mmCIF file of C-alpha atoms in Angstrom:
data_model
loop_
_atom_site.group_PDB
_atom_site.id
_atom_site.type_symbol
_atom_site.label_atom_id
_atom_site.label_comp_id
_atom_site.label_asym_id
_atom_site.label_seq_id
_atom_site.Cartn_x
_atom_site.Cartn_y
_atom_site.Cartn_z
ATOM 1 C CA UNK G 1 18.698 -13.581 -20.398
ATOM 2 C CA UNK G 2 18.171 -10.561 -18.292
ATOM 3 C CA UNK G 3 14.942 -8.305 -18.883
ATOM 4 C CA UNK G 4 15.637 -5.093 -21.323
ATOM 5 C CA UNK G 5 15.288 -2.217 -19.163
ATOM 6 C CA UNK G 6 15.044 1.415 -20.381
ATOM 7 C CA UNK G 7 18.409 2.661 -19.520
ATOM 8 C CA UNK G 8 19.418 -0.215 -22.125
ATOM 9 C CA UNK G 9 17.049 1.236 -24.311
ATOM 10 C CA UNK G 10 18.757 4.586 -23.845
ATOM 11 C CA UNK G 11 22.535 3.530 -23.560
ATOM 12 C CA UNK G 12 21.607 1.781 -27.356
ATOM 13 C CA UNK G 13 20.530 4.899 -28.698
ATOM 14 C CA UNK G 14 22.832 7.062 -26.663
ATOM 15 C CA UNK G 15 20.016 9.215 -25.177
ATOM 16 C CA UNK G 16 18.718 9.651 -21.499
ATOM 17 C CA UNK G 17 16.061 6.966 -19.211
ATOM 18 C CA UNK G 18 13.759 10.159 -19.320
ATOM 19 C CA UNK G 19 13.541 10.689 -23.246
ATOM 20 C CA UNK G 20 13.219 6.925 -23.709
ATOM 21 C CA UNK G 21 10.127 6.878 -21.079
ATOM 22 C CA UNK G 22 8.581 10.017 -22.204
ATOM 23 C CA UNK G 23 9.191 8.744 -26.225
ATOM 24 C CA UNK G 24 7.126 5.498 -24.656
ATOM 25 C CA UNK G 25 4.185 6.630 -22.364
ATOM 26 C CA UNK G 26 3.219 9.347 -25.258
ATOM 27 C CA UNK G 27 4.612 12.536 -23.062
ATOM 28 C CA UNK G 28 5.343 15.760 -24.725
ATOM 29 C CA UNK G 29 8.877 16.874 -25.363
ATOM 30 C CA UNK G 30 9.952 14.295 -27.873
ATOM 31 C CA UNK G 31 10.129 14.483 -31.125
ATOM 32 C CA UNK G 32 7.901 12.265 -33.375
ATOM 33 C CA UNK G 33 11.063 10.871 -35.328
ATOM 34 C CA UNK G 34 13.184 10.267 -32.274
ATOM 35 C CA UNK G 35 9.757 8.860 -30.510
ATOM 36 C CA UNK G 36 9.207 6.284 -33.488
ATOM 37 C CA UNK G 37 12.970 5.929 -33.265
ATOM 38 C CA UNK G 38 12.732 4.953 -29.684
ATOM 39 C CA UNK G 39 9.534 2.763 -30.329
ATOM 40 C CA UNK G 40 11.101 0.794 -33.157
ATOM 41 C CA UNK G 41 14.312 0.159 -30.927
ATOM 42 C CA UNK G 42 12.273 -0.948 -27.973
ATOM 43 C CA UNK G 43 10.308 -3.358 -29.598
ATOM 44 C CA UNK G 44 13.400 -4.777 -31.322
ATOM 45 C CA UNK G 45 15.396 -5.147 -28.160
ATOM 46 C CA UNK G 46 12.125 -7.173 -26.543
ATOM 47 C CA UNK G 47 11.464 -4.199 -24.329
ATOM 48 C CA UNK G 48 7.977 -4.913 -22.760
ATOM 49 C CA UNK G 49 5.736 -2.056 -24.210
ATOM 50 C CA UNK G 50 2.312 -3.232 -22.922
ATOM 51 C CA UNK G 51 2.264 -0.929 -19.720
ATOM 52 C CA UNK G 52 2.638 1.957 -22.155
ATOM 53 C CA UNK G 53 0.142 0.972 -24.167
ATOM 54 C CA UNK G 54 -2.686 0.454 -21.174
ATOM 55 C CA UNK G 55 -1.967 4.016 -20.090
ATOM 56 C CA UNK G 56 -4.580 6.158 -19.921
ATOM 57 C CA UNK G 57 -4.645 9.661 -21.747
ATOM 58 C CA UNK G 58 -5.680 11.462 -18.695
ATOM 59 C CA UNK G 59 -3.266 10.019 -16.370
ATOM 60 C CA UNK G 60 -2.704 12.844 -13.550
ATOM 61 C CA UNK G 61 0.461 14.949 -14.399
ATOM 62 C CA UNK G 62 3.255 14.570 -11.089
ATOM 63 C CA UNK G 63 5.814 16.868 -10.342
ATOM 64 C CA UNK G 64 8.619 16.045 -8.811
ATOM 65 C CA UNK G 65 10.338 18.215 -6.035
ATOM 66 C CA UNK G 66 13.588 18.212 -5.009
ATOM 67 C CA UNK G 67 14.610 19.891 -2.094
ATOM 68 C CA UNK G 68 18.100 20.562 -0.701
ATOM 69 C CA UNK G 69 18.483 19.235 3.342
ATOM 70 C CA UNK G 70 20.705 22.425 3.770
ATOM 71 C CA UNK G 71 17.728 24.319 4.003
ATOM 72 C CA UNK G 72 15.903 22.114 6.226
ATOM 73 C CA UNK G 73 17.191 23.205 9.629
ATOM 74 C CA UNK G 74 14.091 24.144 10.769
ATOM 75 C CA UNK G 75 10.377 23.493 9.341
ATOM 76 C CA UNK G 76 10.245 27.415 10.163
ATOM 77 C CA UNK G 77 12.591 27.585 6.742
ATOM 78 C CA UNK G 78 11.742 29.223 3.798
ATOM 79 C CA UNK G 79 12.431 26.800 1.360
ATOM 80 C CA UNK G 80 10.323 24.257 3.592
ATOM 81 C CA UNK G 81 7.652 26.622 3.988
ATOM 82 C CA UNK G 82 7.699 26.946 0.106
ATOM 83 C CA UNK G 83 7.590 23.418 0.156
ATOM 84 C CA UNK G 84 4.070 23.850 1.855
ATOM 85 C CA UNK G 85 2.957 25.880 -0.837
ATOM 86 C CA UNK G 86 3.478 24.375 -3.497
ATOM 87 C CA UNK G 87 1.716 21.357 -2.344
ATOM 88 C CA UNK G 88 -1.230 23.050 -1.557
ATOM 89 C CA UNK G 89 -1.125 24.615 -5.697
ATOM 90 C CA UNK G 90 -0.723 21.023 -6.894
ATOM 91 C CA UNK G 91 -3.465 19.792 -5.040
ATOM 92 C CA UNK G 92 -5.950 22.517 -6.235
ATOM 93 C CA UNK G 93 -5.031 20.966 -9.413
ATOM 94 C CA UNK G 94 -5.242 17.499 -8.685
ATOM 95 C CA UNK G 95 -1.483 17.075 -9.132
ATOM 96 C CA UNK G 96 0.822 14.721 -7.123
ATOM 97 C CA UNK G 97 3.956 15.301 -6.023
ATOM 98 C CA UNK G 98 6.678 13.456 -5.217
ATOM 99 C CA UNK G 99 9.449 14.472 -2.919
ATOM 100 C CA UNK G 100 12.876 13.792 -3.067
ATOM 101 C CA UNK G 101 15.731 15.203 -0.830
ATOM 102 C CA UNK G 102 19.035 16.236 -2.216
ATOM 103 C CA UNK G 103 22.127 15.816 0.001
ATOM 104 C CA UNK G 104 25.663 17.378 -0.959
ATOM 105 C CA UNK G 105 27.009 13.787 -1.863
ATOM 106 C CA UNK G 106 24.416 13.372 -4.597
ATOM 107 C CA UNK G 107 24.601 16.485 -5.807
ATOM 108 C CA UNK G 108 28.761 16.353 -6.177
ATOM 109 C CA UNK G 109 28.001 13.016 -8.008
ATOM 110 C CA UNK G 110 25.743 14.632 -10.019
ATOM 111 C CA UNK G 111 23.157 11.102 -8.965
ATOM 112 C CA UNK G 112 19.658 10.839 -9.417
ATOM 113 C CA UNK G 113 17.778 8.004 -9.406
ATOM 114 C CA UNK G 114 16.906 7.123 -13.115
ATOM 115 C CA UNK G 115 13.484 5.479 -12.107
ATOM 116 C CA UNK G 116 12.206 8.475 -10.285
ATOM 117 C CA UNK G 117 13.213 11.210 -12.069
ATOM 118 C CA UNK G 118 11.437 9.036 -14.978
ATOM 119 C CA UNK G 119 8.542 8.940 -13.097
ATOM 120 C CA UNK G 120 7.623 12.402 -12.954
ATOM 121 C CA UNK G 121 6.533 15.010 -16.019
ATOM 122 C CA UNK G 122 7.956 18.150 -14.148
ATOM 123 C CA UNK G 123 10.710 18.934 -11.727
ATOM 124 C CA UNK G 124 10.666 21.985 -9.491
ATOM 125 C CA UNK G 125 14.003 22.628 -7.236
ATOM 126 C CA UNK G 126 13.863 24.458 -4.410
ATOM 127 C CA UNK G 127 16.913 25.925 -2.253
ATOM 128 C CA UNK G 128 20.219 26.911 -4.418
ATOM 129 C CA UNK G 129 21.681 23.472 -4.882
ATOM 130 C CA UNK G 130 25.109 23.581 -3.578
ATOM 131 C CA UNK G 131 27.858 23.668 -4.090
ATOM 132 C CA UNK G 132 28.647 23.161 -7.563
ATOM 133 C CA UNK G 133 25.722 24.848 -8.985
ATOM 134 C CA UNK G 134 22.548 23.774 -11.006
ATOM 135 C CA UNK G 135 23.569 23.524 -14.753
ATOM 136 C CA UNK G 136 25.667 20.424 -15.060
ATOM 137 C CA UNK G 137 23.390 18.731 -12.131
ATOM 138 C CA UNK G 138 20.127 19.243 -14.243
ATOM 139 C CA UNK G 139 21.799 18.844 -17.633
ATOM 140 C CA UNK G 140 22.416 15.166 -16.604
ATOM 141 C CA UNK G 141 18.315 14.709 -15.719
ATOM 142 C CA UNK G 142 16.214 15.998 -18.955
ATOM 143 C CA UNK G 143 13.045 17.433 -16.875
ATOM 144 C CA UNK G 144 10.958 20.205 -17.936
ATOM 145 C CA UNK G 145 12.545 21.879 -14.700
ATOM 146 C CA UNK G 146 11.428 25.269 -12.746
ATOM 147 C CA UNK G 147 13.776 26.769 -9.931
ATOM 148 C CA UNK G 148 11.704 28.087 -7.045
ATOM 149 C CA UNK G 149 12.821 30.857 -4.109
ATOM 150 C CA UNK G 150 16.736 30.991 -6.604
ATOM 151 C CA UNK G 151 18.012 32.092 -9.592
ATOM 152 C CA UNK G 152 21.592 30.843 -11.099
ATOM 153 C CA UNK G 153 23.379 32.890 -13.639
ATOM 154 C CA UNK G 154 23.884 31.346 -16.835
ATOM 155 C CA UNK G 155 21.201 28.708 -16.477
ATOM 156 C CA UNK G 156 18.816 28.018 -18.689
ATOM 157 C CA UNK G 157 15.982 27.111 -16.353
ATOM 158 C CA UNK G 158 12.924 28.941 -15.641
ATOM 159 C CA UNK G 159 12.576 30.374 -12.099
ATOM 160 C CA UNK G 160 10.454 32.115 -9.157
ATOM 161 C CA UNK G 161 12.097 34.403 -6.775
ATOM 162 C CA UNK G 162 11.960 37.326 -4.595
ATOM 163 C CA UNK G 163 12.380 40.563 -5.933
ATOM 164 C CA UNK G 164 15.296 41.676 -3.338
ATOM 165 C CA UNK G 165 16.141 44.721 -5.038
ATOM 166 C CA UNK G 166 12.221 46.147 -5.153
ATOM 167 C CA UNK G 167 12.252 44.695 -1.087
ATOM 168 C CA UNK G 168 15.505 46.827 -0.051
ATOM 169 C CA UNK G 169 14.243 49.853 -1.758
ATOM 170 C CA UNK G 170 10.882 49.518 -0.196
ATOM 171 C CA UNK G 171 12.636 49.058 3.505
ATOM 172 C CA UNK G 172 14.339 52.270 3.021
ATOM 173 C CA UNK G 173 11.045 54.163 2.347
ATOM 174 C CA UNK G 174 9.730 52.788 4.967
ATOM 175 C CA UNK G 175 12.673 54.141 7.577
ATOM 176 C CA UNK G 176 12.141 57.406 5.086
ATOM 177 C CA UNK G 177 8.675 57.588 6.281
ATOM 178 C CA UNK G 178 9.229 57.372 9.750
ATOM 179 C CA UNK G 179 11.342 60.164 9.947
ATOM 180 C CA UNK G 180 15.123 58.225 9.852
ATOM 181 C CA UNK G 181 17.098 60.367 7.567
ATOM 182 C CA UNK G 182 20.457 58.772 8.719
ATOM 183 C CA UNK G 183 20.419 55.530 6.946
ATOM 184 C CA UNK G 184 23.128 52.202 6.805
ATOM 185 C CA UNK G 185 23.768 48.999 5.224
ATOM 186 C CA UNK G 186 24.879 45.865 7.000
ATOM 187 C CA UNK G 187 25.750 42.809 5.155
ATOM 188 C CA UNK G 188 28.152 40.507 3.420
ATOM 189 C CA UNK G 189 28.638 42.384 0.320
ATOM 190 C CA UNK G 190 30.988 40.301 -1.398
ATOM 191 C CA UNK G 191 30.485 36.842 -0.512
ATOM 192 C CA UNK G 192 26.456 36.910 -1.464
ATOM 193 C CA UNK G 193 24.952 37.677 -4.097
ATOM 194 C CA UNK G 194 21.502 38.093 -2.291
ATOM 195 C CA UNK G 195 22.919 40.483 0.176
ATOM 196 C CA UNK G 196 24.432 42.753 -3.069
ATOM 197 C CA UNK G 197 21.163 42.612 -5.082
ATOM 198 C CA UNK G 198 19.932 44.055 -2.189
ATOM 199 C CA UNK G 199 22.247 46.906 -1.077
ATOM 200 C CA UNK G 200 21.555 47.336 -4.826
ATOM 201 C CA UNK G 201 17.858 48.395 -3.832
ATOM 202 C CA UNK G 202 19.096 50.057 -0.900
ATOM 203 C CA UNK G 203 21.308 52.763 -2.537
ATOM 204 C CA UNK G 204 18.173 53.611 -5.298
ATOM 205 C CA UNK G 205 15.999 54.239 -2.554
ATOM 206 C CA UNK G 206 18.372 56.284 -0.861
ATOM 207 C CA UNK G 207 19.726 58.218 -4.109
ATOM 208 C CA UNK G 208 16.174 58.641 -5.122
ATOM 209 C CA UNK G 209 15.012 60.271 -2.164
ATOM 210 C CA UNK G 210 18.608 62.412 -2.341
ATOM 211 C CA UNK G 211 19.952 60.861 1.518
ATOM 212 C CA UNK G 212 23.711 60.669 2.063
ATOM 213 C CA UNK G 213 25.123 57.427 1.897
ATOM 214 C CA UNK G 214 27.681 57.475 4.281
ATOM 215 C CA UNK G 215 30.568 55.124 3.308
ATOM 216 C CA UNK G 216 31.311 54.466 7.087
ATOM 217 C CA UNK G 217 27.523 53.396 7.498
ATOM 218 C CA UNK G 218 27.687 50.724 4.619
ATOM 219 C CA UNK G 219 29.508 47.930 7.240
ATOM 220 C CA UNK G 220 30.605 44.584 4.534
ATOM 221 C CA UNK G 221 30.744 42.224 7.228
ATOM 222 C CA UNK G 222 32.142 38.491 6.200
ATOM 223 C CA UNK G 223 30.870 35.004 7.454
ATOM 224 C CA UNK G 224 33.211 34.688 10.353
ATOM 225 C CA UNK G 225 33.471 38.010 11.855
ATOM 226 C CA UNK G 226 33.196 38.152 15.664
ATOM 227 C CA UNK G 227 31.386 41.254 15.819
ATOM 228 C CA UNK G 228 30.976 44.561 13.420
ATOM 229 C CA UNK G 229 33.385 47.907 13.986
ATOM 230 C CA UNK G 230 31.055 50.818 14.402
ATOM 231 C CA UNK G 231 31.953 54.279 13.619
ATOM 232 C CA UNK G 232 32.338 56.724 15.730
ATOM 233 C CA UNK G 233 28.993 58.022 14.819
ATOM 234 C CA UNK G 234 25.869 55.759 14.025
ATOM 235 C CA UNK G 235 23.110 56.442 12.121
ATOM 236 C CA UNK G 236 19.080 56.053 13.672
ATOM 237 C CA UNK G 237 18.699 53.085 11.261
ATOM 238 C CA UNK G 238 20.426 49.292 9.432
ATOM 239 C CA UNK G 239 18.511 48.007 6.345
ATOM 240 C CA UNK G 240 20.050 44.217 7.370
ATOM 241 C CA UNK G 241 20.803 42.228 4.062
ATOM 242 C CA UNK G 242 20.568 39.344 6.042
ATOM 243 C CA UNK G 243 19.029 37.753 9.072
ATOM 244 C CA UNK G 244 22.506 36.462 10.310
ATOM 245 C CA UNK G 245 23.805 40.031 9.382
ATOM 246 C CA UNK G 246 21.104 41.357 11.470
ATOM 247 C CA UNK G 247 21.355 38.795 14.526
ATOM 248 C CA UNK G 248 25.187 39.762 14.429
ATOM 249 C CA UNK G 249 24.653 43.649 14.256
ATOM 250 C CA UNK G 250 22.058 42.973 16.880
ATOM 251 C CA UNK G 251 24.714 41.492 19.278
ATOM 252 C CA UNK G 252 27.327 43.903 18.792
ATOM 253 C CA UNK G 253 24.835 47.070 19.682
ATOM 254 C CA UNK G 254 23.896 45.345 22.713
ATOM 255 C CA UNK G 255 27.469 44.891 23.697
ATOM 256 C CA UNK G 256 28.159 48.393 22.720
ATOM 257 C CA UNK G 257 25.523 49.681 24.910
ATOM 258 C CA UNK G 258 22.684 49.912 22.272
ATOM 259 C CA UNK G 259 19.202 49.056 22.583
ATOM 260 C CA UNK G 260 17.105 48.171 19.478
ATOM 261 C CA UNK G 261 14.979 50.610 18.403
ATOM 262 C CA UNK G 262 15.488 53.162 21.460
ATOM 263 C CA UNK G 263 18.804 54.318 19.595
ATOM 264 C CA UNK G 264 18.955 52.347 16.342
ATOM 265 C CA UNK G 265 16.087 50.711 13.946
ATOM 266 C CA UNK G 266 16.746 47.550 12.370
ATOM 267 C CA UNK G 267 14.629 46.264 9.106
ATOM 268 C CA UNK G 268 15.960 43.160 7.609
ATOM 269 C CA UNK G 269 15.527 42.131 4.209
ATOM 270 C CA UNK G 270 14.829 38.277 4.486
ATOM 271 C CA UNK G 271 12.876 36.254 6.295
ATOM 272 C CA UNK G 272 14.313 33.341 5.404
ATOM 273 C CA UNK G 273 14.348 31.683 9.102
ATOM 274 C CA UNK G 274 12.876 35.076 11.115
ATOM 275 C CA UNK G 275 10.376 33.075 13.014
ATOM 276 C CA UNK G 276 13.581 30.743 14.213
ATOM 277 C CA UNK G 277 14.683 31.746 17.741
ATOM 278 C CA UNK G 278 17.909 33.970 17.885
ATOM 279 C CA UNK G 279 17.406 35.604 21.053
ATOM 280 C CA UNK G 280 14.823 38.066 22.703
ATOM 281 C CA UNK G 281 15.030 40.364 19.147
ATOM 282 C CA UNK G 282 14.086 37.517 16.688
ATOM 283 C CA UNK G 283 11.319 35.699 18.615
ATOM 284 C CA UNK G 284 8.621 37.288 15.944
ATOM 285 C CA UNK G 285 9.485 40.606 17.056
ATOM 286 C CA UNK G 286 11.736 42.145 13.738
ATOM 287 C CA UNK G 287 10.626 44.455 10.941
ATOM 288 C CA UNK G 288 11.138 42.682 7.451
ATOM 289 C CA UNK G 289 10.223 42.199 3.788
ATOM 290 C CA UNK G 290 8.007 39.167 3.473
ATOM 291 C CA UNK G 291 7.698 36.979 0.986
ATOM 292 C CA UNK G 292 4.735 36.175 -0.539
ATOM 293 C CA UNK G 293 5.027 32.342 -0.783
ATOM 294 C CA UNK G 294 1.795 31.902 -2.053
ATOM 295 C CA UNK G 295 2.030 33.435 -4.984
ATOM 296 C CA UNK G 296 5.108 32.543 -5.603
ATOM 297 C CA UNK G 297 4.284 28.083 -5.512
ATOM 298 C CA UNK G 298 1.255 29.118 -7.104
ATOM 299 C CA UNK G 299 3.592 30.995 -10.033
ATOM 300 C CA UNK G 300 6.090 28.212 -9.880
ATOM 301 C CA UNK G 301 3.259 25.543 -10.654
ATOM 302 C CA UNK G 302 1.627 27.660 -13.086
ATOM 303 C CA UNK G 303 5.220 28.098 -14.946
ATOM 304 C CA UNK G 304 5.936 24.503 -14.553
ATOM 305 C CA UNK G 305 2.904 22.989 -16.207
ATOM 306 C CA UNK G 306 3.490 25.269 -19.178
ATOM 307 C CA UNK G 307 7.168 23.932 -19.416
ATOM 308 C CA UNK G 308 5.719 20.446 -19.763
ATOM 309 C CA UNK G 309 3.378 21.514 -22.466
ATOM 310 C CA UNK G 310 5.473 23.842 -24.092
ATOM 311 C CA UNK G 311 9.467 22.220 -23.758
ATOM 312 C CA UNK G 312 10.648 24.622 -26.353
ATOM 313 C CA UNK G 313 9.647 27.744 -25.098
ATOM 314 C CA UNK G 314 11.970 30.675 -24.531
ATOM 315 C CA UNK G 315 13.109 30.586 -20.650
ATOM 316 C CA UNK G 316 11.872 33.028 -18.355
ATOM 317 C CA UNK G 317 12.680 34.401 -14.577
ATOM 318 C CA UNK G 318 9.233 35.855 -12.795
ATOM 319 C CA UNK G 319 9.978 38.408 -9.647
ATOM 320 C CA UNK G 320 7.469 38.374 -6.871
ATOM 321 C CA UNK G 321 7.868 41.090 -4.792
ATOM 322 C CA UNK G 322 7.317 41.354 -0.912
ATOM 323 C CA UNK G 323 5.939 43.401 1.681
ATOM 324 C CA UNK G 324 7.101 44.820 4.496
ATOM 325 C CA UNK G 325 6.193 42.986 7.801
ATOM 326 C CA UNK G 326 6.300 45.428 10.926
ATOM 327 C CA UNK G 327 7.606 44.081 14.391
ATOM 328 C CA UNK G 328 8.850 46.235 16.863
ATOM 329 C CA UNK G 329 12.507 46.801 15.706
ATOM 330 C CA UNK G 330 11.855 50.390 14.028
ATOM 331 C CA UNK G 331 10.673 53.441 16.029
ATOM 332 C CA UNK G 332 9.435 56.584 14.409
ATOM 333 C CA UNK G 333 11.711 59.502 14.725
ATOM 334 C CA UNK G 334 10.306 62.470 16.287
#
């Protein structure tokens, strides 16, 4: 007769491989009837208990981490570099973690291996899994569960992410300051929800400090355009929603004639892969809001650990907000 395994254990009682571990090794999120339940179920179906038993009470916590590979073009990326962080906050606190990369076919198929993600007391995600969202992915895999560097709408996960509408408005004071009183928006306004959070940002700043915004300076570009139509007339400055937005309105000035920032300032608001090389411009050499990933694995960890301890608690999203970076794509208007 084949060993009982735990995802007998849970199939029996209709439950997940995560309760039924957590219900055995003593973890927090169970309920002490279901846990008893569980218990009772195990030790009629000849489950082997005694590993549970021998555990000891201050058994280091792990998190798990799952990170998507469509963010992993570079190790310049953000969500890698986030990555970095938050392994330096788990090992202030003497955490491990455990790593696990997410590819579209497991995410379509909704698959995670049982035994790990029963291994681990947290999970954080980082990178938007795509592209079917995070809800029915994580509803299959019970963790206490923290999105880092993303936000979905309508899930009911605790996250960490950048404050892009604070960022945008900050950029435009910053061309405000420098004397640029003619003012655009470049981005794809309708396919990303990023990019519209922060033209959000851009048009407070703008209507705070009572500046025009010119419709024919607010240039919705898509994923596949071949270059942006200008107007006639151009204003001194872009706040870029985008770095591909910016790389893009970068090309087409130079093919127009236009040299960045001699006739128009750029200031983009991401630095998702800036450091990555996209020509001459982009070689560490661009004005943009920077994200303080610190604070924000630090946050992430910090939020995570009182998940575990607390699974009931209400959900929350936490904004960290960045600064502005200066390069050498804005000039200061005379």
């Amino acid at each position: 007769m084949a060993a009982v395994r735990l995802k007998d254990i849970a199939a029996y009682l209709n439950t997940s491989v995560v309760t039924v571990s957590n219900a055995l090794s003593g973890k927090k999120g169970v309920s002490d009837s279901l846990r008893n339940k569980i218990v009772m179920t195990a030790e009629e179906l000849g489950y082997d208990t005694a590993r549970y038993h021998e555990r000891k009470q201050e058994e280091k916590i792990r998190l798990g981490v799952l990170l998507s590979e469509n963010f992993l073009n570079s190790t310049c990326s953000f969500s890698w570099m986030l990555y970095q962080q938050v392994l330096c906050a788990a090992a202030k606190r003497k955490i491990s973690v455990l790593l696990k990369f997410l590819n579209r076919d497991v995410q379509e198929k909704e698959e995670l291996s049982a035994e790990w993600s029963s291994s681990i007391d947290g999970l954080l995600v980082i990178g938007r899994i795509e592209p079917r969202g995070v809800e029915s992915f994580l509803h299959v895999h019970k963790v206490p569960t923290v999105l880092l560097g993303f936000q979905e709408s309508g899930v009911l996960r605790d996250s960490v992410t950048v404050n892009d509408y604070i960022g945008a408005y900050r950029a435009v004071k910053y061309l405000l300051e420098r004397g640029h009183e003619k003012i655009g928006f470049v981005g794809a306004l309708e396919a990303d929800n990023l990019v519209r959070e922060r033209y959000y940002g851009f048009r407070r700043g703008m209507e705070e400090y009572r500046k025009e915004i010119r419709r024919e300076w607010v240039l919705d570009i898509r994923e596949h355009t071949a270059g942006i139509r200008f107007p006639e007339r151009l204003p001194t400055a872009f706040v870029c929603g985008s770095l591909w937005g910016a790389a893009l309105l970068y090309e087409t000035l130079g093919e127009r004639g236009c040299k960045v920032p001699e006739d128009v300032s750029l200031i983009v608001c991401d630095d998702t892969d800036v450091r990555s090389p996209e020509g001459d411009f982009f070689s560490g050499q661009v004005t943009f809001c920077r994200a303080d990933r610190q604070r924000m694995a630090e946050t992430a960890v910090t939020l995570l650990l009182r998940r575990i301890e607390n699974p009931d608690s209400v959900c929350q999203t936490i904004y960290i907000d960045s600064e502005i970076q200066e390069g050498n794509s804005v000039k200061t208007e005379r």
